[in-house]
Coordinates of C-alpha atoms in Angstrom, one line a residue:
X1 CA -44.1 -39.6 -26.8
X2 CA -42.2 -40.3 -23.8
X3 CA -44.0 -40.9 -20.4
X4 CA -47.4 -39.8 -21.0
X5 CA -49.6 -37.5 -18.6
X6 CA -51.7 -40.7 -18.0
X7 CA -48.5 -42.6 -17.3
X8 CA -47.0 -39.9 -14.8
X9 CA -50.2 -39.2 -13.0
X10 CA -50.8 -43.4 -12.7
X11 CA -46.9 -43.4 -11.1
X12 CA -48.1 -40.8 -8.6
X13 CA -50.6 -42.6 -8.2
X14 CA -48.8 -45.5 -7.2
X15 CA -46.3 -43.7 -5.0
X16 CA -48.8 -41.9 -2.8
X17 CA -50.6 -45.4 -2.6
X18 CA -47.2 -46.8 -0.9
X19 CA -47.8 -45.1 2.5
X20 CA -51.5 -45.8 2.7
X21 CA -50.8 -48.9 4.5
X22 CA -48.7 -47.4 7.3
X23 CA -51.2 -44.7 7.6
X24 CA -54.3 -47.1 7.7
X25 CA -52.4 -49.1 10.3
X26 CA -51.4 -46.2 13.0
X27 CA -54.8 -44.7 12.6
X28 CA -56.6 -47.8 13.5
X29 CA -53.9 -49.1 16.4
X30 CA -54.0 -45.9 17.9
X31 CA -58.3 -45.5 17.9
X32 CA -58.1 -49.2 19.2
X33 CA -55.3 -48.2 22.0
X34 CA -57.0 -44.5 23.0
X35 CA -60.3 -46.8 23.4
X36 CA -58.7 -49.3 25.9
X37 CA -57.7 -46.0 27.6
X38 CA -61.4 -44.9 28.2
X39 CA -62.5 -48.1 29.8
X40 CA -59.7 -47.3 32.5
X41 CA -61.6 -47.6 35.9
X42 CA -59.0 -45.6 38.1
X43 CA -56.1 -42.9 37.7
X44 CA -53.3 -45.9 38.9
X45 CA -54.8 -48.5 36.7
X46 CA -54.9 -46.2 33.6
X47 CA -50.9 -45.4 34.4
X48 CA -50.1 -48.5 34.7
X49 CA -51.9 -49.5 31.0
X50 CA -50.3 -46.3 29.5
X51 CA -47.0 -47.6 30.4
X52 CA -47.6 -50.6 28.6
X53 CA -49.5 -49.6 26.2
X54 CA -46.5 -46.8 24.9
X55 CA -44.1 -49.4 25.4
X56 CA -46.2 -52.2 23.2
X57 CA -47.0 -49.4 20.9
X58 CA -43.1 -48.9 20.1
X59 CA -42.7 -52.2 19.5
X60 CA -45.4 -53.1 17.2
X61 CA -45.0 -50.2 15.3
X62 CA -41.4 -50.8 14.9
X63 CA -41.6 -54.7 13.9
X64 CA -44.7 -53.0 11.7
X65 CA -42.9 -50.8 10.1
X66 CA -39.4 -53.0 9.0
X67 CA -41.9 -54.9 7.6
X68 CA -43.7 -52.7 5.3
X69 CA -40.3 -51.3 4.6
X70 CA -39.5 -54.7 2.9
X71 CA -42.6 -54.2 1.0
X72 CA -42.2 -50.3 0.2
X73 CA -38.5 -50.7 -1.3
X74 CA -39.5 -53.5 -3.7
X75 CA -42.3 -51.1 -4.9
X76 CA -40.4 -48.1 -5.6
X77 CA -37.9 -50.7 -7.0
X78 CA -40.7 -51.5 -9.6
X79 CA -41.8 -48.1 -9.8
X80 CA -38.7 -46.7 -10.9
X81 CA -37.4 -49.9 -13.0
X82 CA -40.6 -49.6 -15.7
X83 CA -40.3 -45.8 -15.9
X84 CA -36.6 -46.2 -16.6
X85 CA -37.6 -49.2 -19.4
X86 CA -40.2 -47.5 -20.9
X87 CA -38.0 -44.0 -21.3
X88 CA -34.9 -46.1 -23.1
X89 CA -37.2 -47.9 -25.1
X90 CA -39.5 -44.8 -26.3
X91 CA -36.0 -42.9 -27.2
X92 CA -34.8 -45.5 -29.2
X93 CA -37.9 -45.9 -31.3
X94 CA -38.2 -42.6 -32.0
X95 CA -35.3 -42.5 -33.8
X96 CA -35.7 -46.5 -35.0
X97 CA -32.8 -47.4 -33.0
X98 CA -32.6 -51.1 -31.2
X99 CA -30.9 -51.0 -27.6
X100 CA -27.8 -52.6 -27.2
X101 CA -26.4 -55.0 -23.8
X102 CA -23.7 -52.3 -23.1
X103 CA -26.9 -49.5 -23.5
X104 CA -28.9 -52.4 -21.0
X105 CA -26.3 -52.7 -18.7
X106 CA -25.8 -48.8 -18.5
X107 CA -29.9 -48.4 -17.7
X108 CA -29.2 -51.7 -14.9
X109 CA -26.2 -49.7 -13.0
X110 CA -28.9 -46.2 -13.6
X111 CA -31.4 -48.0 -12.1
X112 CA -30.4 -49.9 -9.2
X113 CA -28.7 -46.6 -7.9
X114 CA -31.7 -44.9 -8.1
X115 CA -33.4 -47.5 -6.3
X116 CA -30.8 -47.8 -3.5
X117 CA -31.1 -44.0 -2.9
X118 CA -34.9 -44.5 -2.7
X119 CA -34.8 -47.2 0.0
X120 CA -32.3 -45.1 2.0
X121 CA -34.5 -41.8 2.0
X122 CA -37.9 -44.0 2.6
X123 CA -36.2 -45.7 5.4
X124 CA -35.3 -41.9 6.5
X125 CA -39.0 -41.1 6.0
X126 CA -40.7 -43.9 7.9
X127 CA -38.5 -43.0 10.9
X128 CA -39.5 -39.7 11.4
X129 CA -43.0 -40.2 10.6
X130 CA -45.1 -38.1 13.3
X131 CA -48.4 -37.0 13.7
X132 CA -50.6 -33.9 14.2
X133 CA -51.6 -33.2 17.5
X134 CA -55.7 -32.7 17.3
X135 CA -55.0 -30.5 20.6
X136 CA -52.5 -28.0 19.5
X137 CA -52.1 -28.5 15.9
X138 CA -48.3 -29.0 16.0
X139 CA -46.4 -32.2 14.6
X140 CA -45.1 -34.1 16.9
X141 CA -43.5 -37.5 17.3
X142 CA -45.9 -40.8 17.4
X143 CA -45.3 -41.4 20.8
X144 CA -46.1 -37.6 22.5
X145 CA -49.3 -37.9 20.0
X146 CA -50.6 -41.4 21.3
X147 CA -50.1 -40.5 24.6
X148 CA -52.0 -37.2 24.8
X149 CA -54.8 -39.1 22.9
X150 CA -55.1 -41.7 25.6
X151 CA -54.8 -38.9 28.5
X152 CA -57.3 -37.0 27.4
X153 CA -59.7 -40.2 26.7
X154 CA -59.2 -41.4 30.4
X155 CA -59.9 -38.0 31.7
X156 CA -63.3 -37.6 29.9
X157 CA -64.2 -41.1 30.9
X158 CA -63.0 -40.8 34.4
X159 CA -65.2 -37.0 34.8
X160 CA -68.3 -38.8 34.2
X161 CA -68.5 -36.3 31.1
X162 CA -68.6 -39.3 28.3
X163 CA -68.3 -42.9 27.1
X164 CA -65.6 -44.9 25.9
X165 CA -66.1 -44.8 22.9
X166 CA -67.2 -41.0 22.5
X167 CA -63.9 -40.3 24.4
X168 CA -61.9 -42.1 22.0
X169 CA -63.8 -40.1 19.1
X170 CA -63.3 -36.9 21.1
X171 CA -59.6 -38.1 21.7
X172 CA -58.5 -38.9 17.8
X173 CA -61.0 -37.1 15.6
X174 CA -59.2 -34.6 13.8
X175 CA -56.1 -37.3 13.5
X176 CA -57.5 -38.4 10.0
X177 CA -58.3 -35.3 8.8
X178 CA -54.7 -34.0 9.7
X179 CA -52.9 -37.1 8.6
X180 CA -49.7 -38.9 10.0
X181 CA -46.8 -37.0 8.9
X182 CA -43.3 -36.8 8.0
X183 CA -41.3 -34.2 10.3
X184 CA -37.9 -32.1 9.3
X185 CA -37.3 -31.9 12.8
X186 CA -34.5 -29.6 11.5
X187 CA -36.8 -27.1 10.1
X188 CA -39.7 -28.3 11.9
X189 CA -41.6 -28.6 8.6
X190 CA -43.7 -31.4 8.2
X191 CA -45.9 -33.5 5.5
X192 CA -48.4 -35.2 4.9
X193 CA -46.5 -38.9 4.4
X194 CA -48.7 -40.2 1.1
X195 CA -47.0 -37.2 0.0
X196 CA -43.7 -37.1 1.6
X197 CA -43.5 -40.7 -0.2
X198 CA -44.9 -39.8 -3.8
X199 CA -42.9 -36.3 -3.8
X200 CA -39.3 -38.5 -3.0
X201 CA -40.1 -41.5 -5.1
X202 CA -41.4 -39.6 -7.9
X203 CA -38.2 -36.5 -7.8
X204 CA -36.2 -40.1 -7.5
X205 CA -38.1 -41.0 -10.9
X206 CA -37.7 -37.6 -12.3
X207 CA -34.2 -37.9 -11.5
X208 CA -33.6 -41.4 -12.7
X209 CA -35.7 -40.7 -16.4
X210 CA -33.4 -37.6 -17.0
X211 CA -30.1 -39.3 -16.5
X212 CA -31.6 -42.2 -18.9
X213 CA -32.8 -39.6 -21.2
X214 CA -29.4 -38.1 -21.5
X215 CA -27.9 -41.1 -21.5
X216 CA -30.1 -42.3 -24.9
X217 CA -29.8 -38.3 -26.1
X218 CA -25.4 -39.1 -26.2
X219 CA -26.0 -42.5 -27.4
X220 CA -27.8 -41.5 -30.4
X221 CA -25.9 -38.0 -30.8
X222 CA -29.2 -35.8 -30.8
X223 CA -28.9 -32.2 -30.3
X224 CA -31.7 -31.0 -28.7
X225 CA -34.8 -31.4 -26.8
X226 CA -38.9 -31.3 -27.3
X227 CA -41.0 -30.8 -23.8
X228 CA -44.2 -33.0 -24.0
X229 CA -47.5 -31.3 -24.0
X230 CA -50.6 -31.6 -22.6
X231 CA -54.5 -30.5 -22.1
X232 CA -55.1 -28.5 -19.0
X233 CA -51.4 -27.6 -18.2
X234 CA -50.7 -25.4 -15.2
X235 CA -49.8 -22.0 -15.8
X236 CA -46.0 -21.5 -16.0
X237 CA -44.9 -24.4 -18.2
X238 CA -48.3 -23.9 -21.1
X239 CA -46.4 -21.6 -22.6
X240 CA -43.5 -23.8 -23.3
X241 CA -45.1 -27.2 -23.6
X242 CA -44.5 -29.0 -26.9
X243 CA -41.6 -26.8 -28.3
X244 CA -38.5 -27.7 -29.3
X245 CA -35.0 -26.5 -28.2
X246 CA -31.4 -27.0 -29.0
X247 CA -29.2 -28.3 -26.1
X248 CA -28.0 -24.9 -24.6
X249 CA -31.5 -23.5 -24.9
X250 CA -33.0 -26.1 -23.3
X251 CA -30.2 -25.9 -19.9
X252 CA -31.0 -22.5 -19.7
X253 CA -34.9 -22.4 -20.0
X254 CA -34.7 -25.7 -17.3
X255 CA -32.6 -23.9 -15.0
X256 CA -34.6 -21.2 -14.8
X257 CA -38.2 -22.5 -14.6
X258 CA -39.3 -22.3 -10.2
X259 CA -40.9 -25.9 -11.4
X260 CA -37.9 -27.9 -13.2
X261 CA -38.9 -30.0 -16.3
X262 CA -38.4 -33.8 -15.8
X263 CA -39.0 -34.0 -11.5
X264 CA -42.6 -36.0 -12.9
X265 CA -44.3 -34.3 -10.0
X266 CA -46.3 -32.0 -13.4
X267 CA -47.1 -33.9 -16.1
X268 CA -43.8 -32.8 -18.0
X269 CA -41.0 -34.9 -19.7
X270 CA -38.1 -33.8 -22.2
X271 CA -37.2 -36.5 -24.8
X272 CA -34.2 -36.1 -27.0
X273 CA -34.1 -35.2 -30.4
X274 CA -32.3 -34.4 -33.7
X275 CA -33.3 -30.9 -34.3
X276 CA -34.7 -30.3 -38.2
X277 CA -35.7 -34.4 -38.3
X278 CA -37.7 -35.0 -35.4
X279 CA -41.3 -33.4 -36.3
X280 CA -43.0 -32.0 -33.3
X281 CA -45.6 -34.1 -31.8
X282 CA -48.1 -31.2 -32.0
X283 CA -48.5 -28.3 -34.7
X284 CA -48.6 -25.2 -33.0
X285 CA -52.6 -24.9 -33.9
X286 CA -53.3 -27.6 -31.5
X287 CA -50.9 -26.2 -28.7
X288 CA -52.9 -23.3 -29.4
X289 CA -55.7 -25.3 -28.9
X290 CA -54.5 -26.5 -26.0
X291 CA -54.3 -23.1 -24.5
X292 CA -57.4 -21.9 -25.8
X293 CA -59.6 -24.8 -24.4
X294 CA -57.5 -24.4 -20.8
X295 CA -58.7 -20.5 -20.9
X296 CA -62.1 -20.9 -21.4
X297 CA -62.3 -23.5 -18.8
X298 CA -65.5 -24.3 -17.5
X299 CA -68.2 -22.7 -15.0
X300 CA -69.1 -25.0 -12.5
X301 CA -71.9 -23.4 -9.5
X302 CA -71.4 -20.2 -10.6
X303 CA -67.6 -20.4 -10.6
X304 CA -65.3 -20.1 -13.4
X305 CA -62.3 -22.7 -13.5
X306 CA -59.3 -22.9 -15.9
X307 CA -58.8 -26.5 -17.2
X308 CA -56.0 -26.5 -15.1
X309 CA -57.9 -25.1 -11.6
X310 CA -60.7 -27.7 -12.6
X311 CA -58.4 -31.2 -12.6
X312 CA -56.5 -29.2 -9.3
X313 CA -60.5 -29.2 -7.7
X314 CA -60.6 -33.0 -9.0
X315 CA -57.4 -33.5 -6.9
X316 CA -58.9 -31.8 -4.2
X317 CA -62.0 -33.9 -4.0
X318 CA -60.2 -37.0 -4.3
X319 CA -58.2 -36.6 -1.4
X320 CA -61.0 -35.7 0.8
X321 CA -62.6 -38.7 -0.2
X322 CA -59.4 -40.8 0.8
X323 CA -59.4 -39.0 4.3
X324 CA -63.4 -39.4 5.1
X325 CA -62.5 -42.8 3.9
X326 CA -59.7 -43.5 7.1
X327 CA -62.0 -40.9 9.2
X328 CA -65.0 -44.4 8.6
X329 CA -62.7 -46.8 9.6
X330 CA -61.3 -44.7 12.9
X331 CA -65.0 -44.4 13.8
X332 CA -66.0 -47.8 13.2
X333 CA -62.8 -49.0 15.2
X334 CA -63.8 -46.5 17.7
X335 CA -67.5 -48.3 17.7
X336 CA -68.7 -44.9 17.9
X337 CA -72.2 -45.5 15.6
X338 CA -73.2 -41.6 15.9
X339 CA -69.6 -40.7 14.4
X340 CA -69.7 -43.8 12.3
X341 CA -72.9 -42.9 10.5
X342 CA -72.1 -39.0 10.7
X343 CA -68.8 -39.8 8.5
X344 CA -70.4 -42.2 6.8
X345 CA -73.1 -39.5 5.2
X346 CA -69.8 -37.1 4.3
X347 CA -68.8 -39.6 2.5
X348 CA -71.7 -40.7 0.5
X349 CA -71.8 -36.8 -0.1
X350 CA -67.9 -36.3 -1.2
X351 CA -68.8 -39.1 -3.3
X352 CA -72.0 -37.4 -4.8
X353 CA -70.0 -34.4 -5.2
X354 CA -67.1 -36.1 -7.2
X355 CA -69.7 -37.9 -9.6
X356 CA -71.2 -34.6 -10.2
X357 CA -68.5 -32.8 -11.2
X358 CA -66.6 -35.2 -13.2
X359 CA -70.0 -35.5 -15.3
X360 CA -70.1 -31.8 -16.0
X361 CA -66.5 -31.4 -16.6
X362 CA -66.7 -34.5 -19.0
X363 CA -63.7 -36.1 -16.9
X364 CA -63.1 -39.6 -16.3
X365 CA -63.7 -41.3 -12.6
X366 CA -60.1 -42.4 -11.1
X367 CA -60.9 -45.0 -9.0
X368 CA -57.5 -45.5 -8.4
X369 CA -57.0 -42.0 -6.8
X370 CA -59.9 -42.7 -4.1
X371 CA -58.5 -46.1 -2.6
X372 CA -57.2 -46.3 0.9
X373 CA -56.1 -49.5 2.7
X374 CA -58.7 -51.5 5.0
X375 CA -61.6 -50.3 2.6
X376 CA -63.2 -52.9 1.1
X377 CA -66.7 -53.6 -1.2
X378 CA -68.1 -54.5 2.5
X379 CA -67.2 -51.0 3.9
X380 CA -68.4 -49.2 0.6
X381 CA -71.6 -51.3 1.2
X382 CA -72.3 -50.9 4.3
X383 CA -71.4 -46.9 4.1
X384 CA -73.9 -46.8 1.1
X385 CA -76.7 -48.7 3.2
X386 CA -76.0 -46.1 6.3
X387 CA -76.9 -43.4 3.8
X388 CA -80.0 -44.7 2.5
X389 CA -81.3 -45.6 5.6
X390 CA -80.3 -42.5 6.7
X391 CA -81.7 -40.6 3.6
X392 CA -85.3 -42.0 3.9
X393 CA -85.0 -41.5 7.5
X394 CA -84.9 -37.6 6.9
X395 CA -87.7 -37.8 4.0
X396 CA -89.5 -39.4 6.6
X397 CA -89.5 -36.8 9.4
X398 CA -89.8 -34.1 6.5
X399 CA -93.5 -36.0 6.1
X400 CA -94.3 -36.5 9.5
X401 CA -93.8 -32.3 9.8
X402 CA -95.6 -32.1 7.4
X403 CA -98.5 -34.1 8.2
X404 CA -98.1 -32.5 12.0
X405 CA -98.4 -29.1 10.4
X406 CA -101.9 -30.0 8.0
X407 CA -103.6 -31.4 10.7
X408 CA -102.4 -28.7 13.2
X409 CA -101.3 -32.0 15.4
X410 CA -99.7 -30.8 18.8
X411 CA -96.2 -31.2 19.1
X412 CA -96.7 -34.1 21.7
X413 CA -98.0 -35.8 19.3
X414 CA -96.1 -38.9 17.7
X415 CA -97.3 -39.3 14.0
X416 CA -97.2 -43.2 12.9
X417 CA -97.0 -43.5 8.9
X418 CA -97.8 -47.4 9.6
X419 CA -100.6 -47.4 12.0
X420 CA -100.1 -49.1 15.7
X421 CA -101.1 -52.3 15.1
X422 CA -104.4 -53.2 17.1
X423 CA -107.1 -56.2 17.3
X424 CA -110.4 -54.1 15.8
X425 CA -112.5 -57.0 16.7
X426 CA -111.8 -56.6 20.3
X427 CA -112.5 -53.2 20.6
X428 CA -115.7 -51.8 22.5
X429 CA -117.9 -49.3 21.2
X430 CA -118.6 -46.1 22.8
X431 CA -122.0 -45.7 21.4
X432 CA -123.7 -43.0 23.8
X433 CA -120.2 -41.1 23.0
X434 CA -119.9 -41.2 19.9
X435 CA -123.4 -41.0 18.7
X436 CA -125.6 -39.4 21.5
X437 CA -123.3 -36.7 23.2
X438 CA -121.2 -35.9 19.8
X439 CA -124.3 -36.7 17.0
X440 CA -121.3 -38.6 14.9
X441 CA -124.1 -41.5 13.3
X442 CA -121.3 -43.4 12.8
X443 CA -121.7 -47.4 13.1
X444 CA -119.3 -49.5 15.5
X445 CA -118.7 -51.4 11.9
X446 CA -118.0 -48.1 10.0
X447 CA -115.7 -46.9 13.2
X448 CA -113.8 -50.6 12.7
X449 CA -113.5 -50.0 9.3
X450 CA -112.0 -46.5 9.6
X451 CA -109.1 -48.1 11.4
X452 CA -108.7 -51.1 9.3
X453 CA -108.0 -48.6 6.5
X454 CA -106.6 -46.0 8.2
X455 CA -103.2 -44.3 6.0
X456 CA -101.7 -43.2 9.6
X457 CA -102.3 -43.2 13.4
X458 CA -101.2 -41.1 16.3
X459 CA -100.4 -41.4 19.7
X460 CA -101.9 -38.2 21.8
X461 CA -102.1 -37.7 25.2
X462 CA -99.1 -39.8 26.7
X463 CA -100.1 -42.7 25.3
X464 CA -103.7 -42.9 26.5
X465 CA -105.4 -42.5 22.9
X466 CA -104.8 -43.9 19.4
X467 CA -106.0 -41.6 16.4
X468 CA -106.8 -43.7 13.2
X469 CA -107.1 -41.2 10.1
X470 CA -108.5 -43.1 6.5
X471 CA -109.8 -41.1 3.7
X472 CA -113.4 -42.0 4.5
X473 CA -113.2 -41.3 8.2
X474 CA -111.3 -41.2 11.7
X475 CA -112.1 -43.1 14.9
X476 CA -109.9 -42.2 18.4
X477 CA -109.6 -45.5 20.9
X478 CA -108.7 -44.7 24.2
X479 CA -105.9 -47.8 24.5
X480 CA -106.0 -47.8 28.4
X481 CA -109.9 -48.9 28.0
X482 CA -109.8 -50.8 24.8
X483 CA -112.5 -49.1 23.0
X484 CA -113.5 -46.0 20.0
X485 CA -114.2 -43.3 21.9
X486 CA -114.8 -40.9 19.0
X487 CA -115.3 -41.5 15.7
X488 CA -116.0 -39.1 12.2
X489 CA -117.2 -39.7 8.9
X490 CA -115.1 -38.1 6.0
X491 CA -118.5 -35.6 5.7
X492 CA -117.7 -34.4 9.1
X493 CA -114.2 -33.9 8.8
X494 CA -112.9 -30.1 10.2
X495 CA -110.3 -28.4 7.6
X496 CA -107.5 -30.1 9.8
X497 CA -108.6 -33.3 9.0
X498 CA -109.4 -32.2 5.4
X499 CA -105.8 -30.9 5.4
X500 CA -104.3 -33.8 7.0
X501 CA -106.1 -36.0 4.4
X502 CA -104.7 -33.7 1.1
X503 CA -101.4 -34.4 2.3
X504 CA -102.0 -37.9 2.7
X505 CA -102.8 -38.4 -0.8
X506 CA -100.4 -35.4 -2.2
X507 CA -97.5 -38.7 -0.8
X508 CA -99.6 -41.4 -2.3
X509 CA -100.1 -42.8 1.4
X510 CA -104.1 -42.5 0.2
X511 CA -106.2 -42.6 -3.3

């Protein structure tokens, strides 16, 4: 085979994975600059620090960016240097063919063209990067976006309607959701720059694999071509996956596809052969196969996906997973802990969601595909701690409803699964109370003892009183006073208390 659909989809992979660092790095300088806006005290100090502020973003994001342009070039020059390598090499095999310097020195002058043109159109990329504006929706350069951020974070600080840091949220929180982008100012298209970056280094790719192809198909005088094939194809190239053509066929079936053969942005490549000597690499019973399994797909909730339309959902939830990813560290720079621990559940949910379905569709985790720059095991950790506090926090107000509705507890009332702590020994006993007026028989010991074992307490009438429930009774100490007031043995017990109890041990808080 040439390139494999693992090998192209690890290249994309890889390209997208360039721009994460830029985007990592505007997302956080702006939260961190909209943030300093909101602690603005008056209108002329907050113009003054937009001033600089625009000014030092330029700057930095300049210097910022030359750098990472250093980095992004050699990259791509990698990138594009093993694809070339492993498409001469796999050619040549195929036929049992050993490359020779002049066919080396021909993939060299292939290759470092290829890789010059890349550098010159990612250079062209990185200066019309952009963003979308979370007010209107529009792209629009990084400099209009930062500073309507910041404006509108210093007038919701400045109206008394927020904090700083909920400003700054307010300000900047559809920005990771709607990405930094790559604007045709021409056409006023833009794109999302991860993409922007893997579509032009992988059409360069594309480009750069073809011309070696044809370079080896010459070299070795085949005469035609076979399309590689694959499980889960997308619609319009299934039906012409793993055939073989002569030359002419093969310019005309290319040059008419909407979706060319060879740009690597599908999991397509045409290798050269010799037409009635190279076998096909599949028997047109497992390219039937192919199709077949693709059809009948899989249901997934009640929803019926095509191979294909389940590895596109795949796709899908990967990159939401990379966004709530940035969408974390924007709230966390923000040091916004309601946002932080709101994103932080999506998440752990997106997460869920991706484990779920990968298990029913039997496809492999790409742990690759979900990694974004400034995320590290300390952010996954602390964003899967968040969560279980979080989901034990809910569990734990589902109970306390519950218990509130058994023991038909007023809605004042604050339910206690550990009981307030309080020193029995020093309580006094409201004998004449408890066992004159309300003919309770209940001992101060057996009272004690009721709150010594007592599953839950709860705090009624502003504070004033302290309900201790256990399984063999209930005792009430006014806290103001320091003594039982009231106290029950189980046998006494109304059907709330009977009710409360059942639900108790239904929890295994009793028994």
């Amino acid at each position: 085979m040439a390139l494999t659909p693992e090998q192209i989809a690890g290249y994309q992979a890889a390209a997208e994975e360039i721009a994460q660092p830029v985007i990592e790095w505007l997302l956080k300088d702006i939260v961190e600059r909209v943030l300093e806006a909101g602690k603005m005290t008056s209108a002329a100090a907050y113009e003054a620090y937009r001033a600089e502020a625009l000014g030092l973003a330029r700057k930095d994001l300049e210097k910022y960016l030359k750098a990472q342009l250093r980095i992004t070039k050699k990259q791509a020059e990698q990138l594009l240097s093993s694809a070339a390598e492993f498409a001469q090499k796999d050619d040549y095999a195929r036929v049992g063919v050993w490359a020779t310097e002049a066919d080396a020195g021909s993939l060299l002058q292939l290759t470092e063209a290829a890789v010059k043109l890349a550098g010159e159109q990612l250079e062209n990329i990185t200066q019309t990067t952009g963003m979308v504006s979370p007010a209107t929706g529009k792209p629009l350069p990084l400099q209009d976006v930062y500073r309507e951020c910041m404006d509108k974070a210093f007038k919701l600080v400045a109206t008394g309607a927020t904090s700083a840091s909920e400003a700054a949220r307010q300000a900047t929180r559809k920005l990771a959701g709607r990405g930094i982008v790559t604007i045709d100012y021409a056409s006023g298209i833009s794109t999302e720059l991860g993409a922007a970056v893997r579509r032009n280094l992988m059409g360069g790719m594309g480009l750069l694999v073809e011309q070696v192809t044809q370079q080896n198909h010459n070299a070795l005088g085949c005469n035609g071509w076979e399309i590689s094939a694959h499980a889960n194809s997308a619609p319009d190239h299934e039906p012409i996956q793993g055939r073989q053509y002569s030359d002419a066929e093969f310019q005309r079936l290319n040059g008419n596809l909407a979706r060319r053969i060879g740009t690597l942005n599908c999991g397509h490549v045409a290798f050269p052969i010799l037409l009635g000597i190279n076998s096909p690499q599949y028997t047109d019973e497992e390219l039937e196969a192919f199709r077949q399994d693709n059809a009948r797909g899989v249901t997934y909730e009640g929803r019926h996906m095509t191979g294909y339309e389940a590895t596109q959902y795949q796709n899908r939830i990967e990159r939401n997973i990379r966004t709530q990813k940035q969408r974390v560290l924007m709230s966390e720079a923000a040091g916004d802990e309601s946002q932080l621990l709101t994103d932080r559940i999506k998440l752990a949910r997106l997460n869920q969601e991706y484990a779920r379905f990968n298990k029913a569709m039997g496809f492999k985790s790409r742990a690759e595909r979900l990694e974004v720059v400034g995320w590290s095991r300390r952010q996954a950790g602390k964003s899967s701690a968040a969560v279980k506090f979080y989901t034990k926090e809910q569990e734990r107000a589902i109970l306390i409803e519950k218990l509130r509705s058994a023991g038909n507890l007023p809605k004042s009332a604050q339910i206690h699964l550990t009981p307030m702590p309080i020193d029995v020994e020093s309580l006094g006993f409201d004998d004449a109370h408890v066992n004159q007026k309300r003919c309770h028989h209940v001992s101060e010991l057996e009272a004690k003892q009721y709150i010594q074992d007592a599953a839950v307490s709860v705090t009624v009438w502003g504070g004033k009183f302290e309900r201790y429930f256990s399984e063999r009774g209930a005792a009430y100490v006014n806290t103001a006073e320091n003594f039982i007031r009231t106290a029950y043995s189980a046998e006494e017990f109304d059907e709330n208390m009977q009710a409360l109890i059942k639900e108790l041990k239904a929890n295994g808080l009793l028994g």
